[in-house]
Tab-separated table of C-alpha atoms in Angstrom:
chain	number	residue	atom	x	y	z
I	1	UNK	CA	48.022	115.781	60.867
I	2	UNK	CA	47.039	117.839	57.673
I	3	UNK	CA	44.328	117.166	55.767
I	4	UNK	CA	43.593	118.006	52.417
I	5	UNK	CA	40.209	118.955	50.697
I	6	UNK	CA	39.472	119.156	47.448
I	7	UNK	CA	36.499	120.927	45.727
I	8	UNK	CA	35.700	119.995	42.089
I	9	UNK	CA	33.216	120.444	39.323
I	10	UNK	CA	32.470	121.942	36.484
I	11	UNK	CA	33.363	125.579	35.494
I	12	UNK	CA	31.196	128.066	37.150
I	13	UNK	CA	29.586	125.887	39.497
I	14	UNK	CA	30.794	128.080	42.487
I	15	UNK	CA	33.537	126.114	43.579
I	16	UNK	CA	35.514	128.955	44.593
I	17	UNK	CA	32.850	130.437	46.580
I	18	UNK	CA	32.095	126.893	48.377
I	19	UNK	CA	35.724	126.502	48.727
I	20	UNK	CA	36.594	130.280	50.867
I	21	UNK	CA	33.163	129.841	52.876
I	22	UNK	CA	34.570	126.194	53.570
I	23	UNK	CA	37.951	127.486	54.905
I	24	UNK	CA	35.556	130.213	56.821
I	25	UNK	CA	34.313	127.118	58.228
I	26	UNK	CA	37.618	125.056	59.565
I	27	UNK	CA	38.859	128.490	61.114
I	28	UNK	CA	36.130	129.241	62.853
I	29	UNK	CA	36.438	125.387	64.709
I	30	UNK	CA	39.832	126.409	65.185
I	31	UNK	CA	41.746	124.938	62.510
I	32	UNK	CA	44.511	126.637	61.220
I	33	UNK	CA	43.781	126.537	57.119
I	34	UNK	CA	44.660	127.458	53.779
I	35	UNK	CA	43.160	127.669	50.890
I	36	UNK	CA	44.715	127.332	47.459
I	37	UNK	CA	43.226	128.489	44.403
I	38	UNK	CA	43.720	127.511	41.129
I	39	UNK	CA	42.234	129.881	38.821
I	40	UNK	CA	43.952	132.194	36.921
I	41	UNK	CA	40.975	134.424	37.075
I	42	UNK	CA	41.579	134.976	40.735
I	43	UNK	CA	38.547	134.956	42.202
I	44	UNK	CA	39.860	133.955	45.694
I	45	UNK	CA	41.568	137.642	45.723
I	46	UNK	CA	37.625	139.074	44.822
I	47	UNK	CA	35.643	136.827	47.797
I	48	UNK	CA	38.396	138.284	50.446
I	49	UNK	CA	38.950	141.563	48.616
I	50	UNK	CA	42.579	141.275	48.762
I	51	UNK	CA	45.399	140.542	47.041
I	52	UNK	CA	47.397	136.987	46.532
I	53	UNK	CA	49.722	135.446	45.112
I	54	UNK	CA	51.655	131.788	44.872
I	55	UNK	CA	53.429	132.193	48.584
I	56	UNK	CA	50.313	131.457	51.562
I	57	UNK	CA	49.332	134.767	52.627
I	58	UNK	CA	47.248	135.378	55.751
I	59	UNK	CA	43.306	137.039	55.460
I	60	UNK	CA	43.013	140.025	56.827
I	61	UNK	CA	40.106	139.619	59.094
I	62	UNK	CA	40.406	136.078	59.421
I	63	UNK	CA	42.498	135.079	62.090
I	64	UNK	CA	44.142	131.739	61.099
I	65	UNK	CA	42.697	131.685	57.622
I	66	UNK	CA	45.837	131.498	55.192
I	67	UNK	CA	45.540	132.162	50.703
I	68	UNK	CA	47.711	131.110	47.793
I	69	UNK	CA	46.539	131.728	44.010
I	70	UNK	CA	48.395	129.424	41.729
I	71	UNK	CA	48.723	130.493	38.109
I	72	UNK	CA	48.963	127.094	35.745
I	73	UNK	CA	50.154	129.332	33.358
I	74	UNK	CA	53.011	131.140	35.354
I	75	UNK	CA	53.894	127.781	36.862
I	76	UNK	CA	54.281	126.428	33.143
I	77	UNK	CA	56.700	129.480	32.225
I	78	UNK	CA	58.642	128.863	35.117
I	79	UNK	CA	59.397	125.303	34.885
I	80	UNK	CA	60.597	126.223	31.069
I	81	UNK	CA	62.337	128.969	32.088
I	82	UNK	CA	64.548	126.843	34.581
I	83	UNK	CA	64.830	124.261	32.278
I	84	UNK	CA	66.471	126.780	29.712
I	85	UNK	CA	69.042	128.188	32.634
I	86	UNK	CA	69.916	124.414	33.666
I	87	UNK	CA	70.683	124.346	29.613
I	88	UNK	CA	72.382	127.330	29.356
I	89	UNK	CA	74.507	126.452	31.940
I	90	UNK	CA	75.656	122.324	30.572
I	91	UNK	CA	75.526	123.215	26.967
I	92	UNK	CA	77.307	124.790	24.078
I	93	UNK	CA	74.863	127.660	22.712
I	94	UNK	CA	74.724	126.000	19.406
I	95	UNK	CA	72.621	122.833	20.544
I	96	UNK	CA	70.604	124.610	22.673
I	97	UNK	CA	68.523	126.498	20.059
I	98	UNK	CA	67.896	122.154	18.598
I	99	UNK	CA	67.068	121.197	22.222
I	100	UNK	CA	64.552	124.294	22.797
I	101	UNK	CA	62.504	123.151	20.398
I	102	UNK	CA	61.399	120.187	22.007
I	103	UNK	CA	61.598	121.898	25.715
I	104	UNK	CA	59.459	124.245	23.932
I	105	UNK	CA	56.945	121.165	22.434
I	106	UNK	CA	57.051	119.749	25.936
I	107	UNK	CA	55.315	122.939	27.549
I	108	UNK	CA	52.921	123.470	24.728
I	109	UNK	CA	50.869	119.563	25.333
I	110	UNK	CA	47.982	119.906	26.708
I	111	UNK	CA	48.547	118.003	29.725
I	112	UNK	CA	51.898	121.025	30.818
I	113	UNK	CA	48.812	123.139	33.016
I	114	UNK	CA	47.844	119.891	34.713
I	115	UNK	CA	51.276	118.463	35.218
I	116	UNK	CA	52.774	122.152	36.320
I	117	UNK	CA	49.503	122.365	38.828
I	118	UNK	CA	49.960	119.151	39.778
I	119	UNK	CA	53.767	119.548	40.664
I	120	UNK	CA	52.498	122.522	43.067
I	121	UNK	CA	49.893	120.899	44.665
I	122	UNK	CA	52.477	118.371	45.495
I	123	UNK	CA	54.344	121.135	46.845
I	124	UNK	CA	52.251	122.379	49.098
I	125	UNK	CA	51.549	119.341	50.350
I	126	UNK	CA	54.799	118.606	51.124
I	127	UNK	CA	54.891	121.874	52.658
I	128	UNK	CA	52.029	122.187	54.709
I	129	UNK	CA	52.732	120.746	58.428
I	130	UNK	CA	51.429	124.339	59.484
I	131	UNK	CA	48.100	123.967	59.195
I	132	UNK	CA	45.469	121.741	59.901
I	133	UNK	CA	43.644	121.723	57.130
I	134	UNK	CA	44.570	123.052	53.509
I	135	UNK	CA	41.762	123.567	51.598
I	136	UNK	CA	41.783	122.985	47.597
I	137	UNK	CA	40.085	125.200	45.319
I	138	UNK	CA	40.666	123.633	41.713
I	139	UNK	CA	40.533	124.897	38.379
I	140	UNK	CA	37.571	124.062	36.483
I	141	UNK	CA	39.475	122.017	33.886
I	142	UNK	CA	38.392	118.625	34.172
I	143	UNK	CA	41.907	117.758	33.592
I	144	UNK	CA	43.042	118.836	37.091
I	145	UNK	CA	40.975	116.196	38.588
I	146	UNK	CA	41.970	113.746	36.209
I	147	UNK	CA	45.512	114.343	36.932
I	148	UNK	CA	44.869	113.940	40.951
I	149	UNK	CA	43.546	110.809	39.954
I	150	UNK	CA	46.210	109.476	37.970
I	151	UNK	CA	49.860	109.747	39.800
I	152	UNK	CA	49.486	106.095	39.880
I	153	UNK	CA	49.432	105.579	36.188
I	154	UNK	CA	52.670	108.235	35.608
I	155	UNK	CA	54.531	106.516	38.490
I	156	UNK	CA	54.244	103.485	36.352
I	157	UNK	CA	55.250	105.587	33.524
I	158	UNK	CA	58.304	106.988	34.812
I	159	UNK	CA	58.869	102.917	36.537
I	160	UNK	CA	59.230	102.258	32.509
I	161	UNK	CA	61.521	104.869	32.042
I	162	UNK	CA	63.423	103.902	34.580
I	163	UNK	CA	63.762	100.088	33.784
I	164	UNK	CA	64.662	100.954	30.200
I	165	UNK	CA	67.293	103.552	31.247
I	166	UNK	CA	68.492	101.074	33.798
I	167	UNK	CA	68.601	98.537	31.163
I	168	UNK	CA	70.790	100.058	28.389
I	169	UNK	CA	73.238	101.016	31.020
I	170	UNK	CA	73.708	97.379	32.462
I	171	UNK	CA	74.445	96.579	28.771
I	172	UNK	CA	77.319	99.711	28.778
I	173	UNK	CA	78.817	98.271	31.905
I	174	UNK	CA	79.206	94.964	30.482
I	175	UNK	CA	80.508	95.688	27.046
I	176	UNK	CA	83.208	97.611	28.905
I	177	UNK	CA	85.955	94.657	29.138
I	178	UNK	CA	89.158	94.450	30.984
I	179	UNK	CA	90.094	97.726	32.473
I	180	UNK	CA	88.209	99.691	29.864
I	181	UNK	CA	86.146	102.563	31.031
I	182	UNK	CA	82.126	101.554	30.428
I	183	UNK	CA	80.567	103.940	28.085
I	184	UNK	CA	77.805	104.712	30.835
I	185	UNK	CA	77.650	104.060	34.364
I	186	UNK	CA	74.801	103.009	36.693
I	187	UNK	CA	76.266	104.838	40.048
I	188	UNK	CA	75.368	109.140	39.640
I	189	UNK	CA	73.383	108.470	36.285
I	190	UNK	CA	71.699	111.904	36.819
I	191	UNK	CA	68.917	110.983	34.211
I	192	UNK	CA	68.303	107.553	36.663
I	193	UNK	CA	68.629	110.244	39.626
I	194	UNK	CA	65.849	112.627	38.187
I	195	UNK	CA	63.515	109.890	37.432
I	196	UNK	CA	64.029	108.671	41.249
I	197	UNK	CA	62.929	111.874	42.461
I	198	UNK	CA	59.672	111.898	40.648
I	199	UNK	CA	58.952	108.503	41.087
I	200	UNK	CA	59.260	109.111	44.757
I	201	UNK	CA	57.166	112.219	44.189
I	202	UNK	CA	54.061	110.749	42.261
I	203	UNK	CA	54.155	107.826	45.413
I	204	UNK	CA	53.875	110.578	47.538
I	205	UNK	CA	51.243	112.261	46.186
I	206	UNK	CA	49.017	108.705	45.153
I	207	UNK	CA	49.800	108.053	49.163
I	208	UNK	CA	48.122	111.356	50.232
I	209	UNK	CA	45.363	111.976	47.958
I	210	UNK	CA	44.421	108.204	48.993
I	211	UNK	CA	44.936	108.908	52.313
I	212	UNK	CA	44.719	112.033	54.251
I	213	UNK	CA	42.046	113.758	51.392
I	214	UNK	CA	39.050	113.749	50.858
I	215	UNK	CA	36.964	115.138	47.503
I	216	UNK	CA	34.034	116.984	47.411
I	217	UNK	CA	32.242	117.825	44.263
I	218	UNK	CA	30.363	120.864	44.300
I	219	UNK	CA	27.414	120.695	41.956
I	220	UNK	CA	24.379	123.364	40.398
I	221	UNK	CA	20.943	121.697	40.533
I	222	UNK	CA	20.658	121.480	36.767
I	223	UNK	CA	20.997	118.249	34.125
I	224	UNK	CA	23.808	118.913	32.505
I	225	UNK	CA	26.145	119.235	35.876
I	226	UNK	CA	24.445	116.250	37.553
I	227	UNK	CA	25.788	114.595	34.242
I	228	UNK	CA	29.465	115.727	34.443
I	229	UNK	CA	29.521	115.040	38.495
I	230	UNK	CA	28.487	111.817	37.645
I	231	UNK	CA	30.991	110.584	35.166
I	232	UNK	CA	33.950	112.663	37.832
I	233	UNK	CA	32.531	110.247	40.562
I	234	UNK	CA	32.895	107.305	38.407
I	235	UNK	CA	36.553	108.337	37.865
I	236	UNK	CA	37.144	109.240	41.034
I	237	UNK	CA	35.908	104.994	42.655
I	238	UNK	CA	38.416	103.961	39.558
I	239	UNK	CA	41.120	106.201	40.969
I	240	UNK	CA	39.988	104.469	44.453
I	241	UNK	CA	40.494	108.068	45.783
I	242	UNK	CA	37.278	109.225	48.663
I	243	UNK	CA	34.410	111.438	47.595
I	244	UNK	CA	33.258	112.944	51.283
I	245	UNK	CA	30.278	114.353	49.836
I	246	UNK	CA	28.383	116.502	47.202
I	247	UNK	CA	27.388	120.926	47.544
I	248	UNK	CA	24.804	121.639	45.636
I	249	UNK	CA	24.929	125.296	44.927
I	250	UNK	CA	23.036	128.247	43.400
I	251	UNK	CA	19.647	126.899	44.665
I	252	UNK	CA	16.375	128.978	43.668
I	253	UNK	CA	15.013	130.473	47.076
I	254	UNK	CA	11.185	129.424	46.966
I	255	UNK	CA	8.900	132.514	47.344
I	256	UNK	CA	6.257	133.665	49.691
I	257	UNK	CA	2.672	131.662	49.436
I	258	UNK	CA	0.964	134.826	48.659
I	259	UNK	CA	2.975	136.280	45.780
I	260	UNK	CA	1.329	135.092	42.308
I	261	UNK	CA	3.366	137.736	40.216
I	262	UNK	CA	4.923	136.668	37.154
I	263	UNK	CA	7.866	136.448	39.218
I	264	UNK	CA	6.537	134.098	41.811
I	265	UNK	CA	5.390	131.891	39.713
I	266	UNK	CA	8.232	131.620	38.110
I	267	UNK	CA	10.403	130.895	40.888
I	268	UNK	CA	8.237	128.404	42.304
I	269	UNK	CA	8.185	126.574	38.674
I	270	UNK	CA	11.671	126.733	39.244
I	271	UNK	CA	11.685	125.377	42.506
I	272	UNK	CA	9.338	122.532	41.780
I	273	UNK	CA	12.277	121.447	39.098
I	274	UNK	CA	15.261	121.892	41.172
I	275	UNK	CA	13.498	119.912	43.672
I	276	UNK	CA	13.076	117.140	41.371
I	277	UNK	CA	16.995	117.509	40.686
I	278	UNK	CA	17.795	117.209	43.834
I	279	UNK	CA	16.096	114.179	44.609
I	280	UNK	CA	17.367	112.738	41.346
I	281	UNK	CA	21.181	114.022	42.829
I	282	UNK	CA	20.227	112.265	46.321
I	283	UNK	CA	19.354	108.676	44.550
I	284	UNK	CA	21.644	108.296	41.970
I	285	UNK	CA	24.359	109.746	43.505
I	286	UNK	CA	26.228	108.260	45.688
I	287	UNK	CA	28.120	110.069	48.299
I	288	UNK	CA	25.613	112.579	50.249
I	289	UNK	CA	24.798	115.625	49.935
I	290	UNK	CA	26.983	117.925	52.707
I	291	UNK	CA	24.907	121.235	51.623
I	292	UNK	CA	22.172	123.032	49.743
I	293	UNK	CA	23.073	126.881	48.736
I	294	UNK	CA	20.654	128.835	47.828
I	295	UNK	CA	21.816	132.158	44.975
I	296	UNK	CA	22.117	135.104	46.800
I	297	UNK	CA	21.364	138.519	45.372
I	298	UNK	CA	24.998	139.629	44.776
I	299	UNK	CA	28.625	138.237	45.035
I	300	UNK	CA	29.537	136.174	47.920
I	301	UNK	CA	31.639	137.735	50.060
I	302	UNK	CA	32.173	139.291	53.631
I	303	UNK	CA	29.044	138.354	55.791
I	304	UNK	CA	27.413	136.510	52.693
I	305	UNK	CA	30.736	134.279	52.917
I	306	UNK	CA	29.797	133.737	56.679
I	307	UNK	CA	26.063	132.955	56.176
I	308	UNK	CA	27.132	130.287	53.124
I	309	UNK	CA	30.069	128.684	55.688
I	310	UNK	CA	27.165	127.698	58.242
I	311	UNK	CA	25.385	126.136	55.232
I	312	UNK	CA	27.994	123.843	54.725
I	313	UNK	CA	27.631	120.646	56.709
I	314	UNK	CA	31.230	118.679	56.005
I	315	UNK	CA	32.470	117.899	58.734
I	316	UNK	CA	35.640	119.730	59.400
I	317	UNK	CA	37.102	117.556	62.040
I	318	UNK	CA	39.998	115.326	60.785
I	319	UNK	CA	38.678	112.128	62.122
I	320	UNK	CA	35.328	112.127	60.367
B	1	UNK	CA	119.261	79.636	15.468
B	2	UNK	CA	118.457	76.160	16.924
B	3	UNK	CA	114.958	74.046	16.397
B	4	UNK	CA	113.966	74.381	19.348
B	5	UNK	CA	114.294	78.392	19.337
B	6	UNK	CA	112.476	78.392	15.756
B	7	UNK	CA	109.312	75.912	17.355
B	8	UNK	CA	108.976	78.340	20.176
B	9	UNK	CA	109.077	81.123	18.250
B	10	UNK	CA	106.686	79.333	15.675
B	11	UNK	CA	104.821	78.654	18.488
B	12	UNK	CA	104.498	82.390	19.780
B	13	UNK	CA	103.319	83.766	16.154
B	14	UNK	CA	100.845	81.320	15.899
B	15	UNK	CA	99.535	82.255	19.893
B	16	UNK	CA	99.382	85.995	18.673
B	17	UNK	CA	97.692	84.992	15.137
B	18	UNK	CA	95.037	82.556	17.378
B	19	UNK	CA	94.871	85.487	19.956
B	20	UNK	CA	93.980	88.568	16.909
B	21	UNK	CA	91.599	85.579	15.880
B	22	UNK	CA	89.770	84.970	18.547
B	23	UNK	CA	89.567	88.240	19.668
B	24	UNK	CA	88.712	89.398	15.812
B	25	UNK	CA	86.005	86.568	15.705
B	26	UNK	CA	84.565	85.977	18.791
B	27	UNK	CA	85.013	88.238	21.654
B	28	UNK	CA	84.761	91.324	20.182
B	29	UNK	CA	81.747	90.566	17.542
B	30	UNK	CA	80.443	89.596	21.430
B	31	UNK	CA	80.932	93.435	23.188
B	32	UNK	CA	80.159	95.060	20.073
B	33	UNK	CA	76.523	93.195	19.718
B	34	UNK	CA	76.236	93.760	23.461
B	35	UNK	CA	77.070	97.624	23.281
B	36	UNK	CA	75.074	97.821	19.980
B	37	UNK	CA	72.065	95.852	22.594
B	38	UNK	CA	72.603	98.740	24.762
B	39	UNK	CA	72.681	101.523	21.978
B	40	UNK	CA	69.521	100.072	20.443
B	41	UNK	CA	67.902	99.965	24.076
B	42	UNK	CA	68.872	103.645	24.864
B	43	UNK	CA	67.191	104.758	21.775
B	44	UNK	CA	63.809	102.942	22.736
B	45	UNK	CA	64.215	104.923	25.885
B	46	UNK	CA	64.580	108.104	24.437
B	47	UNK	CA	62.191	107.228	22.324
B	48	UNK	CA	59.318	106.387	25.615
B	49	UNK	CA	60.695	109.659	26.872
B	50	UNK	CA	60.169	112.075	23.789
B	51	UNK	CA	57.704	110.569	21.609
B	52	UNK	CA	56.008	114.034	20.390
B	53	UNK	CA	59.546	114.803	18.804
B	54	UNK	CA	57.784	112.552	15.911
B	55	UNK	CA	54.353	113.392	16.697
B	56	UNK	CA	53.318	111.110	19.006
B	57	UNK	CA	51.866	113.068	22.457
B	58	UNK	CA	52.774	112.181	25.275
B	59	UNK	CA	51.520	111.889	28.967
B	60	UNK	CA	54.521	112.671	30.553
B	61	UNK	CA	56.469	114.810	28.064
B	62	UNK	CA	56.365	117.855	30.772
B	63	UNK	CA	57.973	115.779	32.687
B	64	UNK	CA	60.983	113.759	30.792
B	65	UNK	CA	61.931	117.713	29.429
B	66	UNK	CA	63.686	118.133	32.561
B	67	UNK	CA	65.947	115.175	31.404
B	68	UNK	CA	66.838	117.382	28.529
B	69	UNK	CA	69.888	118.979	29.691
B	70	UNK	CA	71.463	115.854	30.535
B	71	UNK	CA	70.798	114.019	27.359
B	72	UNK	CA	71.409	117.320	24.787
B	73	UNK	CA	73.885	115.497	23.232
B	74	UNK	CA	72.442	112.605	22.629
B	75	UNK	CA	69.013	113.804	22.009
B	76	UNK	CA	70.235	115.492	18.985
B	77	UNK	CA	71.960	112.102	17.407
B	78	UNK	CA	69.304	110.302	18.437
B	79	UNK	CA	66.889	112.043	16.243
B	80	UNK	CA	69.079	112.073	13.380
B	81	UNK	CA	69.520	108.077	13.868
B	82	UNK	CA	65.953	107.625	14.199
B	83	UNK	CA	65.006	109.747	11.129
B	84	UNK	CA	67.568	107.730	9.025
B	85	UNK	CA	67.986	104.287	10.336
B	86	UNK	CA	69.232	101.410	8.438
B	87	UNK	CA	66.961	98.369	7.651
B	88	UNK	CA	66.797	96.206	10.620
B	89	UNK	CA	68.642	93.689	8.988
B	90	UNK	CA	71.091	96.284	8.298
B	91	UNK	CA	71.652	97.428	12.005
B	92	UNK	CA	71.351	93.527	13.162
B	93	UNK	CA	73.919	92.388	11.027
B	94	UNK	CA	76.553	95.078	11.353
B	95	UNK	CA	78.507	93.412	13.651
B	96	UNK	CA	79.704	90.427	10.759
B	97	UNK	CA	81.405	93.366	8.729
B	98	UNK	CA	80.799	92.254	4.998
């Protein structure tokens, strides 16, 4: 049985980090993983120092540690760019410059990098009976999130489209007297066909994220992302979808009792206040708190990766 | 040509003129206001599925494009009937033919 993990939270936060010493993590107990990232900055490729791209790629140096880098933007492109061929190839060139425009308009709403995202998350879940655990890394658009949280509401969407397309055709079928041919026919309606498919698909994906994944919101100990992890948590209980726990990240390290510098004073102001955040995080927040990170000196990666995978307490067993 | 020949062919003009009339008057007024029904409910689902083709954004516009190249043709007269419809009266009442 796969499971699915999602890291969230607000831009900068360190998901990506959280999310690669995470997969670290489920290797190392044996689980075969991958992790996908969403960012089109590709910051998976800089913690592993190695290339990827949107096909699951194995770590060198990892054994069993897989990597995928999704591109909202490419993903977007492509979808229009197949759309246009399936046009090209059922139309008369002449409409399809009046049709473009609103294939065009369609990719250009802000919701086309969620839904395109979206449709390849779906993907991989579909695809993913491989490994044990797939681990997602998601792009710091709120909008991703909201998305996971909503195939429920498009499904009902699409249910509307459906009904109304259903609908007008019963009305075709029954205008057509005698042995006249009906205008429109319910049986290999393509446009019912289509809408079939991603009904099924949004089900799918509402079954999964409800069921085999769990959500874990990776948060800095400062107001402002305490704030937006709060309001994500509150969506998240409306979405009825499971929060497994919170990582705080980019902790001060508290300094030795006997340094006084400017500097040490400093951090241990800073210290004193995190520590007051954290609490805060620990009562007002509800799902606990899975690790505490403290900043390190220079970019995770390599043995850093390693030291920040034992920090992380989730459990990585599929049971828990 | 006999009375009884000129009733039955009385008889059979006056079938044919009740037949054009009750097909004129009833039946097909009937499948014309039910295909007009179904013409009228098409465009309210073209309408759900492209509603930022008059502005209106919506949720799941990324997704009802890949209807597009199944409905081009009507896509295109449906915008053009949309843009310029009749009053609702208008469209309602076609089927009576003043």
């Amino acid at each position: 049985m796969t499971t699915f993990n999602f890291f969230g939270g607000k831009g900068g936060v360190g998901k990506t980090t959280v999310s690669a010493a995470y997969g670290l993590k489920c290797v190392r107990n044996g689980l075969e993983t991958l992790v996908v990232s969403t960012d089109p900055a590709h910051s998976t490729s800089d913690v592993f120092d190695q290339e990827f791209d949107d096909r699951p790629r194995p770590v060198a140096g990892y054994e069993g540690l897989h990597a995928m880098e999704l591109d909202p933007e490419e993903e977007v492109d492509a979808h229009l760019s197949e759309l246009r061929t399936q046009l090209g190839q059922q139309l008369s060139p002449a409409m399809v410059n009046e049709i473009s425009m609103q294939l065009e308009m369609a990719h250009q709403t802000p919701g086309a990098y969620e839904a395109a995202l979206f449709d390849r998350f779906v993907e991989v879940m579909q695809n993913a009976e491989e490994y044990d655990r797939v681990v997602f890394d998601t792009s710091p658009t709120g909008g991703t999130l909201r998305l996971l949280a909503l195939p429920e509401y498009l499904e009902q969407w699409i249910e509307h489209l459906l009904h109304k397309r259903k609908k007008s055709i019963e009305y075709y079928e029954r205008a057509a007297i005698g042995d006249q041919q009906a205008r429109k026919m319910l049986d290999g309606d393509p446009i019912i066909a289509r809408l079939q498919e991603r009904k099924e698909t949004f089900e799918f994906a509402g079954e999964t994220l409800r069921n085999d994944s769990r959500f874990t919101i990776v948060l800095n100990p400062d107001d402002l992302s305490i704030r937006e992890s709060e309001r994500a948590l509150a969506e998240f209980s409306e979405a009825d979808l499971p929060v497994a726990g919170l990582v705080v990240n980019k902790l001060t390290p508290e300094p030795d009792p006997d340094e006084t510098g400017r500097g040490g004073t400093f951090l241990r102001d800073r210290v004193e206040t995190e520590k007051r955040r954290l609490e805060e995080i620990r009562t007002s927040l509800d799902p606990p708190v899975v690790a505490e990170i403290e900043t390190r000196v220079r970019e995770v990666k390599g043995s850093l990766l390693e030291e920040v995978a034992d920090e992380i307490a989730l459990e990585t067993k599929p049971s828990a | 040509m006999s009375l009884a020949d000129r009733i039955s062919a009385t008889i059979e003009e006056l079938k044919l003129w009740l037949r054009g009339l009750y097909h004129g008057m009833i039946t097909h007024p009937a499948y014309e206001k039910i295909e007009k029904e179904a013409e009228d409910l098409e465009d309210a689902f073209m309408l759900a599925c492209f509603p930022d083709a008059f502005g209106i954004p919506s949720p799941v516009s990324y997704y009802t494009a890949e209807l597009l190249p199944y409905l081009a043709d009507e896509f295109e007269a449906w915008q053009r009937r949309l843009w310029d419809r009749d009053s609702l009266v208008e469209r309602k009442g076609q089927q009576y033919h003043f």
